[in-house]
Structures are given as structure tokens and as C-alpha cells.
Tab-separated table of C-alpha atoms and ligand atoms in Angstrom:
chain	number	residue	atom	x	y	z
A	1	MET	CA	9.254	-159.773	118.194
A	2	LYS	CA	11.029	-158.825	114.991
A	3	LYS	CA	7.852	-159.793	113.159
A	4	ILE	CA	5.752	-157.511	115.403
A	5	THR	CA	8.167	-154.583	114.945
A	6	THR	CA	8.162	-155.080	111.176
A	7	ALA	CA	4.370	-155.265	111.116
A	8	LEU	CA	4.117	-152.103	113.229
A	9	THR	CA	6.572	-150.269	110.974
A	10	ALA	CA	4.595	-151.363	107.922
A	11	LEU	CA	1.365	-150.202	109.556
A	12	THR	CA	2.874	-146.821	110.466
A	13	LEU	CA	4.178	-146.369	106.923
A	14	ALA	CA	0.818	-147.333	105.413
A	15	PHE	CA	-0.981	-144.974	107.794
A	16	SER	CA	1.403	-142.084	107.010
A	17	ALA	CA	1.036	-142.733	103.279
A	18	SER	CA	-2.752	-142.818	103.518
A	19	MET	CA	-2.837	-139.595	105.548
A	20	ALA	CA	-0.136	-137.862	103.499
A	21	MET	CA	-2.602	-135.798	101.504
A	22	ALA	CA	-4.621	-135.046	104.623
A	23	SER	CA	-2.291	-132.609	106.349
A	24	GLU	CA	-1.557	-129.953	103.736
A	25	CYS	CA	-4.220	-127.344	104.502
A	26	ASP	CA	-3.460	-124.383	106.759
A	27	PRO	CA	-5.787	-123.254	109.524
A	28	GLY	CA	-8.282	-120.688	108.242
A	29	GLU	CA	-8.416	-122.038	104.676
A	30	VAL	CA	-11.697	-123.254	103.179
A	31	VAL	CA	-11.124	-127.020	103.332
A	32	ALA	CA	-12.860	-129.667	101.233
A	33	LYS	CA	-12.402	-133.281	102.320
A	34	LEU	CA	-12.291	-135.774	99.454
A	35	SER	CA	-12.990	-139.324	100.568
A	36	HIS	CA	-12.748	-142.473	98.448
A	37	VAL	CA	-12.380	-146.207	98.864
A	38	THR	CA	-9.572	-147.188	96.489
A	39	GLY	CA	-5.885	-147.491	97.270
A	40	GLY	CA	-2.368	-148.031	95.960
A	41	THR	CA	-0.524	-145.550	93.794
A	42	THR	CA	-1.437	-146.706	90.282
A	43	HIS	CA	-5.217	-146.754	90.572
A	44	PRO	CA	-6.978	-144.281	88.201
A	45	LYS	CA	-9.160	-142.863	91.004
A	46	VAL	CA	-6.179	-142.411	93.336
A	47	VAL	CA	-4.290	-140.573	90.586
A	48	ALA	CA	-7.280	-138.362	89.666
A	49	ALA	CA	-8.094	-137.509	93.298
A	50	ASN	CA	-4.476	-136.626	94.099
A	51	SER	CA	-4.116	-134.616	90.908
A	52	LEU	CA	-7.267	-132.622	91.802
A	53	ALA	CA	-5.892	-131.876	95.274
A	54	GLU	CA	-2.445	-130.936	93.962
A	55	ARG	CA	-3.841	-128.552	91.352
A	56	VAL	CA	-6.408	-126.924	93.637
A	57	ASN	CA	-3.935	-126.555	96.488
A	58	LYS	CA	-1.289	-125.018	94.237
A	59	GLU	CA	-3.337	-122.930	91.825
A	60	MET	CA	-6.016	-121.686	94.212
A	61	ASN	CA	-3.400	-120.598	96.694
A	62	GLY	CA	-5.381	-120.929	99.926
A	63	LYS	CA	-8.785	-119.886	98.508
A	64	LEU	CA	-9.702	-123.569	98.675
A	65	CYS	CA	-7.735	-126.536	99.962
A	66	ILE	CA	-8.477	-130.231	99.379
A	67	GLU	CA	-7.532	-133.026	101.769
A	68	VAL	CA	-7.688	-136.541	100.300
A	69	PHE	CA	-8.640	-139.591	102.384
A	70	PRO	CA	-8.149	-142.812	100.326
A	71	SER	CA	-8.880	-146.484	101.095
A	72	SER	CA	-12.060	-145.891	103.160
A	73	THR	CA	-9.942	-144.168	105.871
A	74	LEU	CA	-12.577	-141.459	106.373
A	75	PHE	CA	-15.799	-143.032	105.057
A	76	GLY	CA	-16.488	-146.378	103.401
A	77	ASP	CA	-19.206	-147.321	100.921
A	78	SER	CA	-22.062	-147.440	103.377
A	79	LYS	CA	-21.629	-144.005	104.940
A	80	GLU	CA	-20.065	-141.676	102.384
A	81	LEU	CA	-23.188	-140.438	100.574
A	82	GLU	CA	-24.953	-139.718	103.838
A	83	ALA	CA	-21.799	-137.963	105.099
A	84	LEU	CA	-21.823	-135.715	102.008
A	85	LEU	CA	-25.394	-134.641	102.743
A	86	LEU	CA	-24.468	-134.006	106.375
A	87	GLY	CA	-21.484	-131.851	105.331
A	88	ASP	CA	-18.935	-134.189	106.947
A	89	VAL	CA	-17.179	-134.607	103.590
A	90	GLN	CA	-17.351	-132.366	100.509
A	91	ILE	CA	-16.089	-134.395	97.518
A	92	LEU	CA	-16.594	-138.063	96.618
A	93	ALA	CA	-16.145	-140.355	93.626
A	94	PRO	CA	-18.311	-143.436	94.285
A	95	SER	CA	-18.964	-146.110	91.713
A	96	LEU	CA	-22.083	-145.381	89.644
A	97	SER	CA	-23.410	-148.737	90.872
A	98	LYS	CA	-23.838	-147.402	94.412
A	99	PHE	CA	-26.663	-144.882	93.854
A	100	GLY	CA	-29.656	-147.259	93.772
A	101	SER	CA	-31.304	-145.611	96.802
A	102	TYR	CA	-31.242	-142.220	95.064
A	103	THR	CA	-31.830	-142.899	91.341
A	104	ARG	CA	-32.746	-145.948	89.250
A	105	GLN	CA	-31.421	-144.359	86.048
A	106	TYR	CA	-27.770	-145.104	86.861
A	107	GLY	CA	-28.648	-148.764	86.354
A	108	VAL	CA	-27.926	-148.054	82.675
A	109	PHE	CA	-24.178	-148.067	83.458
A	110	ASP	CA	-24.488	-151.499	85.105
A	111	LEU	CA	-26.301	-153.356	82.346
A	112	PRO	CA	-24.048	-156.254	81.309
A	113	PHE	CA	-22.262	-155.819	77.976
A	114	MET	CA	-23.796	-152.340	77.555
A	115	PHE	CA	-20.487	-150.732	76.508
A	116	LYS	CA	-18.055	-152.448	74.152
A	117	ASP	CA	-15.197	-150.591	75.811
A	118	MET	CA	-14.436	-147.438	77.782
A	119	ASP	CA	-14.405	-145.319	74.606
A	120	ALA	CA	-18.087	-146.173	74.065
A	121	ALA	CA	-18.818	-145.302	77.700
A	122	ILE	CA	-17.008	-141.958	77.315
A	123	ARG	CA	-19.020	-141.205	74.151
A	124	PHE	CA	-22.220	-141.853	76.109
A	125	THR	CA	-21.191	-139.716	79.093
A	126	ASN	CA	-20.286	-136.877	76.699
A	127	SER	CA	-23.731	-137.074	75.021
A	128	ASP	CA	-26.662	-134.858	76.106
A	129	SER	CA	-28.234	-137.841	77.916
A	130	GLY	CA	-24.998	-138.585	79.739
A	131	LYS	CA	-24.598	-134.931	80.771
A	132	ASP	CA	-28.233	-134.804	81.969
A	133	LEU	CA	-27.566	-137.778	84.219
A	134	LEU	CA	-24.991	-135.718	86.126
A	135	ASN	CA	-27.981	-133.769	87.479
A	136	ALA	CA	-30.188	-136.800	88.232
A	137	MET	CA	-29.860	-136.303	91.999
A	138	ASN	CA	-29.902	-132.496	92.286
A	139	ASP	CA	-33.152	-132.683	94.243
A	140	VAL	CA	-31.379	-134.795	96.882
A	141	GLY	CA	-28.555	-132.252	97.126
A	142	PHE	CA	-25.915	-134.065	95.028
A	143	VAL	CA	-24.055	-132.374	92.159
A	144	GLY	CA	-22.267	-134.458	89.527
A	145	LEU	CA	-19.042	-132.721	88.461
A	146	GLY	CA	-18.046	-135.332	85.906
A	147	TYR	CA	-17.558	-139.032	85.236
A	148	TRP	CA	-14.239	-140.657	86.018
A	149	MET	CA	-13.820	-143.891	84.092
A	150	SER	CA	-12.188	-146.762	85.944
A	151	GLY	CA	-12.237	-149.700	83.561
A	152	MET	CA	-14.160	-152.708	82.298
A	153	LYS	CA	-14.895	-155.424	84.854
A	154	TYR	CA	-13.683	-159.015	84.935
A	155	PHE	CA	-14.793	-161.969	87.030
A	156	SER	CA	-12.413	-163.668	89.412
A	157	GLY	CA	-13.176	-166.928	91.191
A	158	ASN	CA	-11.769	-169.566	93.477
A	159	LYS	CA	-11.856	-171.744	90.365
A	160	ALA	CA	-11.389	-170.904	86.700
A	161	LEU	CA	-14.497	-169.296	85.186
A	162	ILE	CA	-14.466	-169.992	81.471
A	163	LEU	CA	-18.191	-170.332	80.810
A	164	PRO	CA	-21.081	-168.799	82.778
A	165	THR	CA	-22.128	-172.319	83.788
A	166	ASP	CA	-18.846	-172.527	85.773
A	167	ALA	CA	-20.306	-169.871	88.084
A	168	GLU	CA	-23.390	-171.886	89.012
A	169	GLY	CA	-23.842	-172.187	92.762
A	170	MET	CA	-20.957	-169.791	93.535
A	171	LYS	CA	-21.253	-166.781	95.847
A	172	PHE	CA	-20.099	-163.530	94.262
A	173	ARG	CA	-19.452	-160.264	96.042
A	174	VAL	CA	-21.243	-157.444	94.222
A	175	GLN	CA	-21.621	-153.736	94.800
A	176	ALA	CA	-24.966	-152.531	96.185
A	177	SER	CA	-26.667	-152.646	92.774
A	178	ASP	CA	-29.899	-154.408	91.853
A	179	VAL	CA	-28.656	-154.847	88.282
A	180	ALA	CA	-25.468	-156.551	89.493
A	181	LYS	CA	-27.527	-158.834	91.746
A	182	ALA	CA	-29.802	-159.805	88.846
A	183	MET	CA	-26.771	-160.419	86.626
A	184	ILE	CA	-25.222	-162.875	89.099
A	185	ALA	CA	-28.575	-164.605	89.544
A	186	ALA	CA	-28.832	-164.955	85.728
A	187	MET	CA	-25.523	-166.889	85.870
A	188	GLY	CA	-26.947	-169.221	88.524
A	189	GLY	CA	-24.758	-167.640	91.223
A	190	SER	CA	-25.641	-166.063	94.537
A	191	PRO	CA	-24.979	-162.286	94.789
A	192	GLN	CA	-23.588	-160.986	98.090
A	193	PRO	CA	-23.590	-157.173	98.321
A	194	MET	CA	-20.640	-156.005	100.420
A	195	ALA	CA	-18.533	-152.893	101.019
A	196	PHE	CA	-15.357	-152.678	98.952
A	197	SER	CA	-13.144	-152.609	102.053
A	198	GLU	CA	-14.416	-156.068	103.056
A	199	VAL	CA	-13.828	-157.874	99.767
A	200	TYR	CA	-10.252	-159.124	100.282
A	201	GLY	CA	-11.106	-160.672	103.658
A	202	ALA	CA	-14.305	-162.229	102.320
A	203	LEU	CA	-12.411	-163.848	99.415
A	204	GLN	CA	-9.620	-165.007	101.703
A	205	THR	CA	-11.920	-166.638	104.252
A	206	GLY	CA	-14.320	-168.109	101.703
A	207	VAL	CA	-17.301	-165.966	102.716
A	208	VAL	CA	-17.592	-165.434	98.954
A	209	ASP	CA	-16.136	-167.497	96.097
A	210	GLY	CA	-15.660	-164.750	93.553
A	211	GLN	CA	-15.998	-161.083	92.673
A	212	GLU	CA	-15.985	-158.774	89.649
A	213	ASN	CA	-13.738	-155.763	89.224
A	214	THR	CA	-11.277	-153.793	87.100
A	215	TRP	CA	-7.604	-154.681	86.664
A	216	SER	CA	-6.682	-151.708	88.852
A	217	ASN	CA	-8.878	-152.817	91.771
A	218	ILE	CA	-7.863	-156.467	91.408
A	219	TYR	CA	-4.191	-155.469	91.456
A	220	THR	CA	-4.116	-152.682	94.057
A	221	LYS	CA	-6.344	-154.602	96.499
A	222	LYS	CA	-4.496	-157.868	95.758
A	223	PHE	CA	-7.676	-159.854	95.038
A	224	PHE	CA	-5.680	-161.996	92.579
A	225	GLU	CA	-3.689	-163.383	95.521
A	226	VAL	CA	-6.777	-165.019	97.024
A	227	GLN	CA	-8.438	-166.194	93.807
A	228	ASN	CA	-7.616	-169.003	91.406
A	229	SER	CA	-7.749	-166.736	88.344
A	230	VAL	CA	-9.353	-163.748	86.659
A	231	THR	CA	-11.348	-164.119	83.433
A	232	GLU	CA	-11.228	-161.383	80.824
A	233	THR	CA	-15.011	-161.059	80.437
A	234	SER	CA	-15.255	-157.207	80.102
A	235	HIS	CA	-18.874	-157.736	81.068
A	236	GLN	CA	-19.557	-154.407	82.734
A	237	LEU	CA	-18.245	-150.883	83.159
A	238	LEU	CA	-16.861	-149.463	86.378
A	239	ALA	CA	-16.999	-145.668	86.418
A	240	TYR	CA	-17.345	-143.060	89.142
A	241	LEU	CA	-19.497	-140.044	89.740
A	242	PHE	CA	-17.039	-137.313	90.711
A	243	MET	CA	-19.400	-135.320	92.884
A	244	THR	CA	-20.023	-132.727	95.539
A	245	SER	CA	-23.059	-131.304	97.312
A	246	ASN	CA	-25.205	-128.296	96.380
A	247	GLU	CA	-24.531	-126.970	99.840
A	248	PHE	CA	-20.750	-126.988	99.416
A	249	LEU	CA	-20.757	-125.605	95.863
A	250	ASP	CA	-23.293	-122.863	96.615
A	251	GLY	CA	-21.265	-121.854	99.672
A	252	LEU	CA	-18.167	-120.987	97.610
A	253	GLU	CA	-17.531	-117.396	96.464
A	254	PRO	CA	-18.423	-117.121	92.730
A	255	ASP	CA	-14.787	-116.670	91.574
A	256	VAL	CA	-13.612	-119.557	93.786
A	257	ARG	CA	-16.417	-121.785	92.464
A	258	LYS	CA	-15.550	-120.898	88.859
A	259	GLN	CA	-11.869	-121.750	89.299
A	260	PHE	CA	-12.667	-124.976	91.163
A	261	LEU	CA	-15.104	-126.103	88.444
A	262	GLN	CA	-12.530	-125.368	85.724
A	263	ILE	CA	-9.847	-127.436	87.507
A	264	ALA	CA	-12.407	-130.208	88.155
A	265	ASP	CA	-13.182	-130.330	84.446
A	266	ASP	CA	-9.498	-130.372	83.418
A	267	VAL	CA	-8.733	-133.190	85.871
A	268	THR	CA	-11.706	-135.210	84.571
A	269	GLN	CA	-10.559	-134.885	80.934
A	270	GLU	CA	-7.004	-135.845	81.859
A	271	ALA	CA	-8.092	-138.795	84.020
A	272	ASN	CA	-10.226	-140.243	81.228
A	273	GLN	CA	-7.428	-139.833	78.688
A	274	ASN	CA	-5.012	-141.808	80.862
A	275	VAL	CA	-7.299	-144.493	82.255
A	276	LYS	CA	-6.773	-147.140	79.548
A	277	ALA	CA	-3.000	-147.062	79.978
A	278	LYS	CA	-3.363	-147.391	83.758
A	279	GLU	CA	-5.696	-150.373	83.401
A	280	LEU	CA	-3.337	-152.136	80.988
A	281	ALA	CA	-0.380	-151.471	83.278
A	282	ASN	CA	-2.253	-153.023	86.209
A	283	ARG	CA	-3.198	-156.037	84.069
A	284	GLU	CA	0.538	-156.478	83.496
A	285	ASN	CA	1.223	-155.952	87.199
A	286	ILE	CA	-1.144	-158.835	88.061
A	287	LEU	CA	0.712	-161.148	85.676
A	288	LYS	CA	4.120	-160.033	86.960
A	289	ALA	CA	2.975	-160.669	90.538
A	290	GLY	CA	2.033	-164.252	89.639
A	291	GLY	CA	-1.718	-163.866	88.999
A	292	THR	CA	-3.481	-165.902	86.310
A	293	ILE	CA	-5.678	-164.366	83.597
A	294	ASN	CA	-7.995	-166.471	81.409
A	295	VAL	CA	-8.530	-165.045	77.931
A	296	LEU	CA	-11.828	-166.107	76.322
A	297	THR	CA	-12.446	-167.261	72.768
A	298	ASP	CA	-15.227	-165.462	70.865
A	299	GLU	CA	-17.565	-168.437	71.443
A	300	GLN	CA	-16.885	-168.494	75.173
A	301	ARG	CA	-17.499	-164.762	75.446
A	302	ALA	CA	-20.753	-165.121	73.470
A	303	ALA	CA	-21.962	-167.601	76.097
A	304	TRP	CA	-21.501	-164.928	78.831
A	305	VAL	CA	-23.382	-162.379	76.710
A	306	ASP	CA	-26.271	-164.841	76.175
A	307	ALA	CA	-26.508	-165.693	79.858
A	308	MET	CA	-26.698	-162.051	80.948
A	309	LYS	CA	-28.672	-160.334	78.194
A	310	PRO	CA	-32.130	-161.109	79.782
A	311	VAL	CA	-31.175	-158.693	82.591
A	312	TRP	CA	-31.739	-155.723	80.233
A	313	LYS	CA	-35.478	-156.456	79.914
A	314	GLN	CA	-35.805	-156.789	83.683
A	315	PHE	CA	-34.648	-153.193	84.240
A	316	GLU	CA	-36.063	-151.503	81.157
A	317	LYS	CA	-38.943	-149.912	83.046
A	318	ASP	CA	-36.760	-148.627	85.905
A	319	ILE	CA	-34.035	-147.183	83.692
A	320	GLY	CA	-36.104	-146.116	80.671
A	321	ALA	CA	-36.107	-147.740	77.228
A	322	GLN	CA	-34.912	-144.552	75.505
A	323	LEU	CA	-31.932	-144.109	77.832
A	324	ILE	CA	-30.917	-147.755	77.302
A	325	LYS	CA	-31.172	-147.270	73.525
A	326	THR	CA	-29.022	-144.130	73.616
A	327	ALA	CA	-26.347	-145.782	75.752
A	328	ALA	CA	-26.313	-148.908	73.588
A	329	GLY	CA	-25.854	-146.785	70.456
A	330	ALA	CA	-22.865	-144.840	71.818
B	1	SIN	C1	-14.242	-148.486	93.562
B	1	SIN	O1	-13.507	-148.711	92.597
B	1	SIN	O2	-14.486	-147.367	93.980
B	1	SIN	C2	-14.835	-149.652	94.299
B	1	SIN	C3	-15.473	-150.630	93.398
B	1	SIN	C4	-16.146	-151.758	94.148
B	1	SIN	O3	-16.829	-151.526	95.154
B	1	SIN	O4	-16.005	-152.906	93.696
């Protein structure tokens, strides 16, 4: 019984924490719901989303009010983009890997070993090509407000993954991205696209053997608890499109829109300045919590690069050779 009471208390606390940002708007205010799938308190997207809401709700003084719904509590991966078009949510920050049904160009962000580090990715997103990509889905009704970096990605597995050959025959959860699927296939693994909210359970029950993610996602979603170890491959970028809909933005009064866009830009700059420190802190948090991290030698890392590089050619036509060249040169 004590166990049940404790579990119920924990559930109530978690629910209150997740809904904490959702109750601050007064009746009559213009409300924008911001939905996202990540959780915890130290995750870069959680911090950026909460900072946006705090600034808008304070500085815009009732002209606009943002309610934040983290951890897929309002919409998960499969429904959120559709919900934005239907007007059921107004602000999102999905991974750039999740737009395959709307644009092929975002595949450039998924190409393995495209960006040496997040600084290179930020240089690309600040370039003219990167800025143009914010508008790649305007015809659908989506407006890119900015890119929020999340981190480089690392493989975790139910056994140590030191060389790509270690991954042969393993099932890996991937985001809904054709590039990610091709990358896993190039390693001899089997890609299993799955919503983010289902990953912990799938790793725990053995539905999949491994996954790839940032330190912040691996720590805040506790993936390290149900995996043998994480390998520091840095093989791919995870970044988000901080976005809204044309319908929502066009519906704001011009002065309200201007102030919102200025705060959105400030929050984006700040989030990207702080993201590296947050990632490193969550790497440390994994170690402190008893997780294992495999650091690769240069030769071992080169083997991962070799195994995955053929994927670039496969997607050159979809993404565009010039865009790939620009991103690679950033
Ligand atoms: C996210 O960070 O928004 C989720 C990433 C994933 O689906 O792995």
C-alpha cells in the first residue's frame, strides 16, 4: 500500500510539474500553446521553451500568453505537425529529422558526420542557405522562427558499440527519417522508426537493442539505465525547428507580432549560446548516475565515418548537391 501511495504521489508531482507552465494565462488573453516531447529540467529544449514562455508572459503583459506542454503531454511526434496546421497548437520545436513528409531538404541536417560539431551547424544555420531553409515549408503553412541546437548524437546499445561492425544485426530505434534509416542499414543494423515517448519502454523490453541521441535526451529520459553503454560517436546533429504556423502569426496584431518575433529571436540566440554547456553537464550527469560512456580512438571513429559515408550519395538528389556542399563547408 505504501508503495502505491508513493507511486501516486510521484505521479501527481510529475503531472503538476508537467502542467506547471500550462496554467498561467488569464481568460481573454491571446493564448499560444507550445507543445514538445522532451522532459526534465536540464534539457536545452525545455530551458528554451520555458524561457520563451517566461519572457513573453512577463514582457508582453497579456497581449500574448504562452502555455508550455512538455514530454508529449499535449501532442507526441506523430500528431504535432498536423495539430499545428489544424490550429490545435501554435508553437512547436520538433527535431529537423521529423519533416520528411513535408520537405526532403532537411535531410541535409541528418547526413552522418555532416557537422564536426554544433559550432559548424550554427555557422550553417546562420548562412543564407540555412536561413532560406527556415522558409522551406511556407507553402504548407509552417513558419520557421529559428533553429534550436540540441547536441551531437551518440549511439547506445544493449552491448558495447566500439566499431560499426558491433551493430550488425541489431535493431535501432530511429526518428522518422529516411536518412537515419539508411544510415542504420549501412551499419548492417535494422532501423525501427518510433515516437520519442516510446523509446525507453522499447529499450527496456528489448523491442529494440539500441538508439541514438544527445547526452541531454539520454540523461533526462534515462535511456542509459536500460542500455549497456553509450558510445561517443558524434555521428549526427540533433537540432530543432522552432516554428509556428502562418495562420497564427498572420492573426497577431502587427505590434504584437513584432514583439513576439523579437523575443523569439533573443531566446534562440541565448539557447544556442548555452547548449554546449548543458550537453556537457548532462554527459557528466550520466556518469554520476552510473552510466557508461565509451570514448573512441581516432581509428575507431574513422571506421564509423567509413561505414556511413555512402549514405551521402544516396540522398544527394533529394537534398541537392549544392546544399550538401554548403553545409559541409560550414
Ligand atoms: C527531441 O529531442 O525532440 C526528440 C528526439 C528524438 O526523437 O530522438
